[in-house]
mmCIF file of C-alpha atoms in Angstrom:
data_model
loop_
_atom_site.group_PDB
_atom_site.id
_atom_site.type_symbol
_atom_site.label_atom_id
_atom_site.label_comp_id
_atom_site.label_asym_id
_atom_site.label_seq_id
_atom_site.Cartn_x
_atom_site.Cartn_y
_atom_site.Cartn_z
ATOM 1 C CA MET A 1 111.406 111.380 57.123
ATOM 2 C CA ILE A 2 110.282 112.640 60.523
ATOM 3 C CA ASP A 3 109.377 109.325 62.149
ATOM 4 C CA ALA A 4 112.299 109.444 64.588
ATOM 5 C CA MET A 5 111.290 112.881 65.880
ATOM 6 C CA LEU A 6 107.643 111.854 66.241
ATOM 7 C CA TYR A 7 108.634 108.598 67.928
ATOM 8 C CA HIS A 8 110.465 110.403 70.714
ATOM 9 C CA ARG A 9 107.760 113.058 71.129
ATOM 10 C CA LEU A 10 104.821 110.685 71.169
ATOM 11 C CA ARG A 11 106.440 107.988 73.263
ATOM 12 C CA PRO A 12 105.673 109.579 76.681
ATOM 13 C CA VAL A 13 102.048 110.175 75.643
ATOM 14 C CA LEU A 14 101.544 106.609 74.431
ATOM 15 C CA ASP A 15 103.276 105.179 77.496
ATOM 16 C CA SER A 16 100.760 107.016 79.667
ATOM 17 C CA VAL A 17 97.733 106.037 77.573
ATOM 18 C CA VAL A 18 98.463 102.292 77.660
ATOM 19 C CA LYS A 19 98.839 101.986 81.428
ATOM 20 C CA PRO A 20 95.181 100.913 81.895
ATOM 21 C CA LEU A 21 95.612 98.334 79.119
ATOM 22 C CA VAL A 22 98.734 96.947 80.771
ATOM 23 C CA ARG A 23 96.948 96.718 84.128
ATOM 24 C CA ALA A 24 94.067 94.896 82.411
ATOM 25 C CA GLY A 25 96.517 92.304 81.089
ATOM 26 C CA ILE A 26 96.024 93.162 77.405
ATOM 27 C CA SER A 27 99.103 92.091 75.479
ATOM 28 C CA ALA A 28 100.898 93.961 72.726
ATOM 29 C CA ASN A 29 100.276 91.075 70.312
ATOM 30 C CA THR A 30 96.533 91.287 70.969
ATOM 31 C CA VAL A 31 96.502 94.998 70.153
ATOM 32 C CA THR A 32 98.591 94.341 67.029
ATOM 33 C CA THR A 33 96.186 91.675 65.797
ATOM 34 C CA VAL A 34 93.008 93.625 66.572
ATOM 35 C CA GLY A 35 94.448 96.706 64.883
ATOM 36 C CA PHE A 36 95.346 94.643 61.838
ATOM 37 C CA VAL A 37 91.814 93.240 61.535
ATOM 38 C CA ILE A 38 90.375 96.744 61.841
ATOM 39 C CA GLY A 39 92.851 97.988 59.264
ATOM 40 C CA LEU A 40 91.781 95.345 56.753
ATOM 41 C CA GLY A 41 88.320 96.880 56.965
ATOM 42 C CA VAL A 42 89.778 99.444 54.573
ATOM 43 C CA LEU A 43 89.308 96.922 51.736
ATOM 44 C CA PRO A 44 85.504 96.640 51.780
ATOM 45 C CA ALA A 45 85.202 100.299 52.748
ATOM 46 C CA LEU A 46 87.180 101.438 49.709
ATOM 47 C CA ALA A 47 85.636 98.838 47.417
ATOM 48 C CA TRP A 48 82.203 100.288 48.201
ATOM 49 C CA GLN A 49 83.621 103.828 48.060
ATOM 50 C CA HIS A 50 82.911 104.619 51.712
ATOM 51 C CA TYR A 51 86.002 106.772 51.978
ATOM 52 C CA ASP A 52 85.125 108.192 55.393
ATOM 53 C CA LEU A 53 84.881 104.676 56.839
ATOM 54 C CA ALA A 54 88.134 103.731 55.114
ATOM 55 C CA LEU A 55 89.826 106.719 56.731
ATOM 56 C CA LEU A 56 88.543 105.643 60.149
ATOM 57 C CA CYS A 57 89.963 102.141 59.630
ATOM 58 C CA ILE A 58 93.322 103.625 58.667
ATOM 59 C CA LEU A 59 93.478 105.912 61.701
ATOM 60 C CA LEU A 60 92.453 103.177 64.139
ATOM 61 C CA ASN A 61 95.033 100.821 62.668
ATOM 62 C CA ARG A 62 97.784 103.382 63.071
ATOM 63 C CA LEU A 63 96.657 104.151 66.624
ATOM 64 C CA SER A 64 96.926 100.465 67.493
ATOM 65 C CA ASP A 65 100.406 100.421 65.951
ATOM 66 C CA GLY A 66 101.490 103.051 68.439
ATOM 67 C CA LEU A 67 99.740 101.416 71.378
ATOM 68 C CA ASP A 68 101.172 97.937 70.847
ATOM 69 C CA GLY A 69 104.716 99.250 70.950
ATOM 70 C CA ALA A 70 104.030 101.182 74.141
ATOM 71 C CA ILE A 71 102.543 98.077 75.771
ATOM 72 C CA ALA A 72 105.560 96.023 74.716
ATOM 73 C CA ARG A 73 107.944 98.544 76.275
ATOM 74 C CA GLN A 74 106.088 98.311 79.588
ATOM 75 C CA THR A 75 105.865 94.516 79.552
ATOM 76 C CA GLN A 76 108.314 92.702 77.292
ATOM 77 C CA VAL A 77 109.727 93.519 73.873
ATOM 78 C CA THR A 78 110.067 90.281 71.890
ATOM 79 C CA ASP A 79 111.325 89.373 68.440
ATOM 80 C CA ALA A 80 108.113 87.413 67.853
ATOM 81 C CA GLY A 81 106.033 90.502 68.579
ATOM 82 C CA GLY A 82 108.225 92.654 66.357
ATOM 83 C CA TYR A 83 107.907 90.104 63.568
ATOM 84 C CA LEU A 84 104.105 90.009 63.900
ATOM 85 C CA ASP A 85 103.888 93.789 63.914
ATOM 86 C CA SER A 86 106.124 94.221 60.856
ATOM 87 C CA VAL A 87 104.348 91.596 58.755
ATOM 88 C CA MET A 88 100.909 92.964 59.536
ATOM 89 C CA ASP A 89 102.028 96.542 58.878
ATOM 90 C CA PHE A 90 103.303 95.737 55.389
ATOM 91 C CA ILE A 91 100.155 93.806 54.514
ATOM 92 C CA PHE A 92 98.006 96.694 55.732
ATOM 93 C CA TYR A 93 99.993 99.230 53.708
ATOM 94 C CA SER A 94 99.427 97.275 50.506
ATOM 95 C CA ALA A 95 95.711 96.883 51.299
ATOM 96 C CA VAL A 96 95.058 100.604 50.825
ATOM 97 C CA PRO A 97 96.101 100.881 47.158
ATOM 98 C CA PHE A 98 94.434 97.530 46.491
ATOM 99 C CA GLY A 99 91.254 98.963 47.965
ATOM 100 C CA PHE A 100 91.388 101.877 45.546
ATOM 101 C CA LEU A 101 91.836 99.423 42.699
ATOM 102 C CA LEU A 102 88.639 97.686 43.808
ATOM 103 C CA ALA A 103 86.832 101.018 44.110
ATOM 104 C CA ASP A 104 87.279 101.926 40.447
ATOM 105 C CA PRO A 105 89.531 99.630 38.394
ATOM 106 C CA SER A 106 89.333 101.718 35.243
ATOM 107 C CA ALA A 107 90.165 105.047 36.900
ATOM 108 C CA PHE A 108 92.375 103.923 39.774
ATOM 109 C CA GLY A 109 93.765 100.545 38.718
ATOM 110 C CA ALA A 110 97.003 101.636 37.058
ATOM 111 C CA VAL A 111 98.046 103.994 39.850
ATOM 112 C CA ALA A 112 97.028 101.500 42.542
ATOM 113 C CA GLY A 113 99.216 98.898 40.853
ATOM 114 C CA LEU A 114 102.071 101.395 40.613
ATOM 115 C CA LEU A 115 101.758 102.107 44.340
ATOM 116 C CA MET A 116 101.863 98.422 45.262
ATOM 117 C CA PHE A 117 104.922 98.071 42.998
ATOM 118 C CA SER A 118 106.493 101.060 44.775
ATOM 119 C CA PHE A 119 105.726 99.635 48.215
ATOM 120 C CA MET A 120 107.579 96.479 47.193
ATOM 121 C CA GLY A 121 110.636 98.628 46.521
ATOM 122 C CA THR A 122 110.521 100.428 49.853
ATOM 123 C CA ALA A 123 109.742 97.225 51.775
ATOM 124 C CA ALA A 124 112.491 95.181 50.105
ATOM 125 C CA THR A 125 115.213 97.766 50.697
ATOM 126 C CA PHE A 126 114.050 98.279 54.290
ATOM 127 C CA LEU A 127 113.782 94.610 55.277
ATOM 128 C CA ALA A 128 116.893 93.385 53.463
ATOM 129 C CA PHE A 129 119.039 95.993 55.187
ATOM 130 C CA ALA A 130 117.390 95.276 58.559
ATOM 131 C CA ILE A 131 118.385 91.613 58.295
ATOM 132 C CA LEU A 132 122.018 92.393 57.517
ATOM 133 C CA ALA A 133 122.165 95.229 60.041
ATOM 134 C CA GLY A 134 121.131 92.733 62.692
ATOM 135 C CA LYS A 135 123.885 90.321 61.622
ATOM 136 C CA HIS A 136 126.528 93.027 61.813
ATOM 137 C CA GLY A 137 125.201 94.656 64.969
ATOM 138 C CA ILE A 138 124.751 98.038 63.300
ATOM 139 C CA ALA A 139 123.502 100.518 65.903
ATOM 140 C CA ASN A 140 119.955 101.885 65.684
ATOM 141 C CA PRO A 141 120.044 104.861 68.085
ATOM 142 C CA ASN A 142 116.787 106.464 66.945
ATOM 143 C CA TYR A 143 114.759 103.316 67.743
ATOM 144 C CA PRO A 144 116.595 101.460 70.538
ATOM 145 C CA ASN A 145 113.535 99.390 71.496
ATOM 146 C CA LYS A 146 112.593 98.261 67.994
ATOM 147 C CA SER A 147 113.007 94.635 67.003
ATOM 148 C CA LEU A 148 114.227 95.585 63.517
ATOM 149 C CA HIS A 149 116.776 98.142 62.361
ATOM 150 C CA TYR A 150 114.821 101.086 60.976
ATOM 151 C CA MET A 151 116.366 102.615 57.867
ATOM 152 C CA GLY A 152 115.008 106.086 57.198
ATOM 153 C CA GLY A 153 113.852 107.682 53.977
ATOM 154 C CA ILE A 154 111.615 110.327 52.463
ATOM 155 C CA THR A 155 108.513 108.140 52.760
ATOM 156 C CA GLU A 156 108.404 106.581 56.214
ATOM 157 C CA GLY A 157 105.385 105.731 58.321
ATOM 158 C CA PHE A 158 104.209 109.305 58.936
ATOM 159 C CA GLU A 159 104.387 110.323 55.292
ATOM 160 C CA THR A 160 102.581 107.147 54.240
ATOM 161 C CA ILE A 161 99.695 107.818 56.618
ATOM 162 C CA VAL A 162 99.461 111.430 55.450
ATOM 163 C CA ALA A 163 99.243 110.115 51.881
ATOM 164 C CA PHE A 164 96.511 107.650 52.852
ATOM 165 C CA ILE A 165 94.537 110.443 54.517
ATOM 166 C CA VAL A 166 94.858 112.592 51.398
ATOM 167 C CA PHE A 167 93.723 109.668 49.236
ATOM 168 C CA CYS A 168 90.570 109.204 51.321
ATOM 169 C CA LEU A 169 89.722 112.892 51.672
ATOM 170 C CA TRP A 170 90.106 113.599 47.959
ATOM 171 C CA PRO A 171 89.586 110.256 46.188
ATOM 172 C CA ALA A 172 88.807 111.848 42.825
ATOM 173 C CA VAL A 173 92.410 112.997 42.459
ATOM 174 C CA PHE A 174 93.917 109.672 43.565
ATOM 175 C CA PRO A 175 95.548 109.127 40.130
ATOM 176 C CA VAL A 176 97.543 112.329 40.701
ATOM 177 C CA THR A 177 98.290 112.060 44.416
ATOM 178 C CA GLY A 178 98.985 108.337 44.131
ATOM 179 C CA SER A 179 101.459 108.894 41.304
ATOM 180 C CA ILE A 180 103.266 111.603 43.250
ATOM 181 C CA PHE A 181 103.549 109.393 46.303
ATOM 182 C CA ALA A 182 104.717 106.448 44.197
ATOM 183 C CA ALA A 183 107.517 108.621 42.797
ATOM 184 C CA LEU A 184 108.549 109.596 46.331
ATOM 185 C CA CYS A 185 108.505 105.924 47.340
ATOM 186 C CA TRP A 186 110.879 105.048 44.522
ATOM 187 C CA LEU A 187 113.159 107.908 45.496
ATOM 188 C CA THR A 188 113.200 106.443 49.006
ATOM 189 C CA ALA A 189 113.843 102.913 47.714
ATOM 190 C CA LEU A 190 116.719 103.999 45.458
ATOM 191 C CA THR A 191 118.258 106.093 48.234
ATOM 192 C CA ARG A 192 118.049 103.176 50.660
ATOM 193 C CA LEU A 193 119.501 100.828 48.052
ATOM 194 C CA TYR A 194 122.493 103.083 47.470
ATOM 195 C CA LEU A 195 123.160 103.924 51.121
ATOM 196 C CA GLY A 196 122.573 100.365 52.286
ATOM 197 C CA PHE A 197 124.931 98.954 49.657
ATOM 198 C CA GLN A 198 127.637 101.513 50.430
ATOM 199 C CA THR A 199 127.338 100.805 54.167
ATOM 200 C CA LEU A 200 127.500 97.034 53.820
ATOM 201 C CA ARG A 201 130.281 96.907 51.258
ATOM 202 C CA ARG A 202 132.625 98.554 53.779
ATOM 203 C CA LEU A 203 131.963 95.850 56.359
ATOM 204 C CA PRO A 204 133.590 92.417 56.472
ATOM 205 C CA SER A 205 131.276 89.516 55.812
ATOM 206 C CA VAL A 206 129.942 87.700 58.848
ATOM 207 C CA GLY A 207 132.018 84.657 57.889
ATOM 208 C CA GLU A 208 135.191 86.746 57.753
ATOM 209 C CA LYS A 209 134.513 88.242 61.181
ATOM 210 C CA GLU A 210 133.971 84.834 62.713
ATOM 211 C CA SER A 211 137.016 83.158 61.062
ATOM 212 C CA PRO A 212 139.680 82.098 63.567
ATOM 213 C CA GLU A 213 143.029 83.856 63.261
ATOM 214 C CA GLY A 214 145.508 82.136 61.024
ATOM 215 C CA SER A 215 142.890 80.031 59.214
#
């Protein structure tokens, strides 16, 4: 919900922080991959109920997600890098609820499954619209350097990380906090579905736009 505002406020800070990394020749894809591996450490950490370690993995992963974009802006923004970043982000997001399922299947399993189900809804509505937005050249003014069109919602990146932090700080109430966040995710997914459909239905199909006159 506030990702666009944070993006513009944090961008100058991140651009300054990554300058030594750029000079050292460290690529954005390297930072993306290392951050992803660190982020997957959340699985064993949660499975063994080391919630403080899980929180550290989450924060380091999200830091790397900011750094890789800043490096890309100062070197070269590529579709391949954007693809790698997006895929690894979505896998990481689903790893957190799965980790809680491993921590205590009887207490956390149902809500963890509900969260993964909810993430499928937010991811599907986000990615499907991004594909078609790219085909139609729909402007993305809030994120001009992003490889994919970013469709907003109540639960964006910032809200998801806040939820993950809450889960790790107060794991005993995960069934409650996880359920609340899952409901917000579905509200986001349904809103995106409606707005995306209404936007696209007003546009001509790509085939119609490319048809020669008089055909």
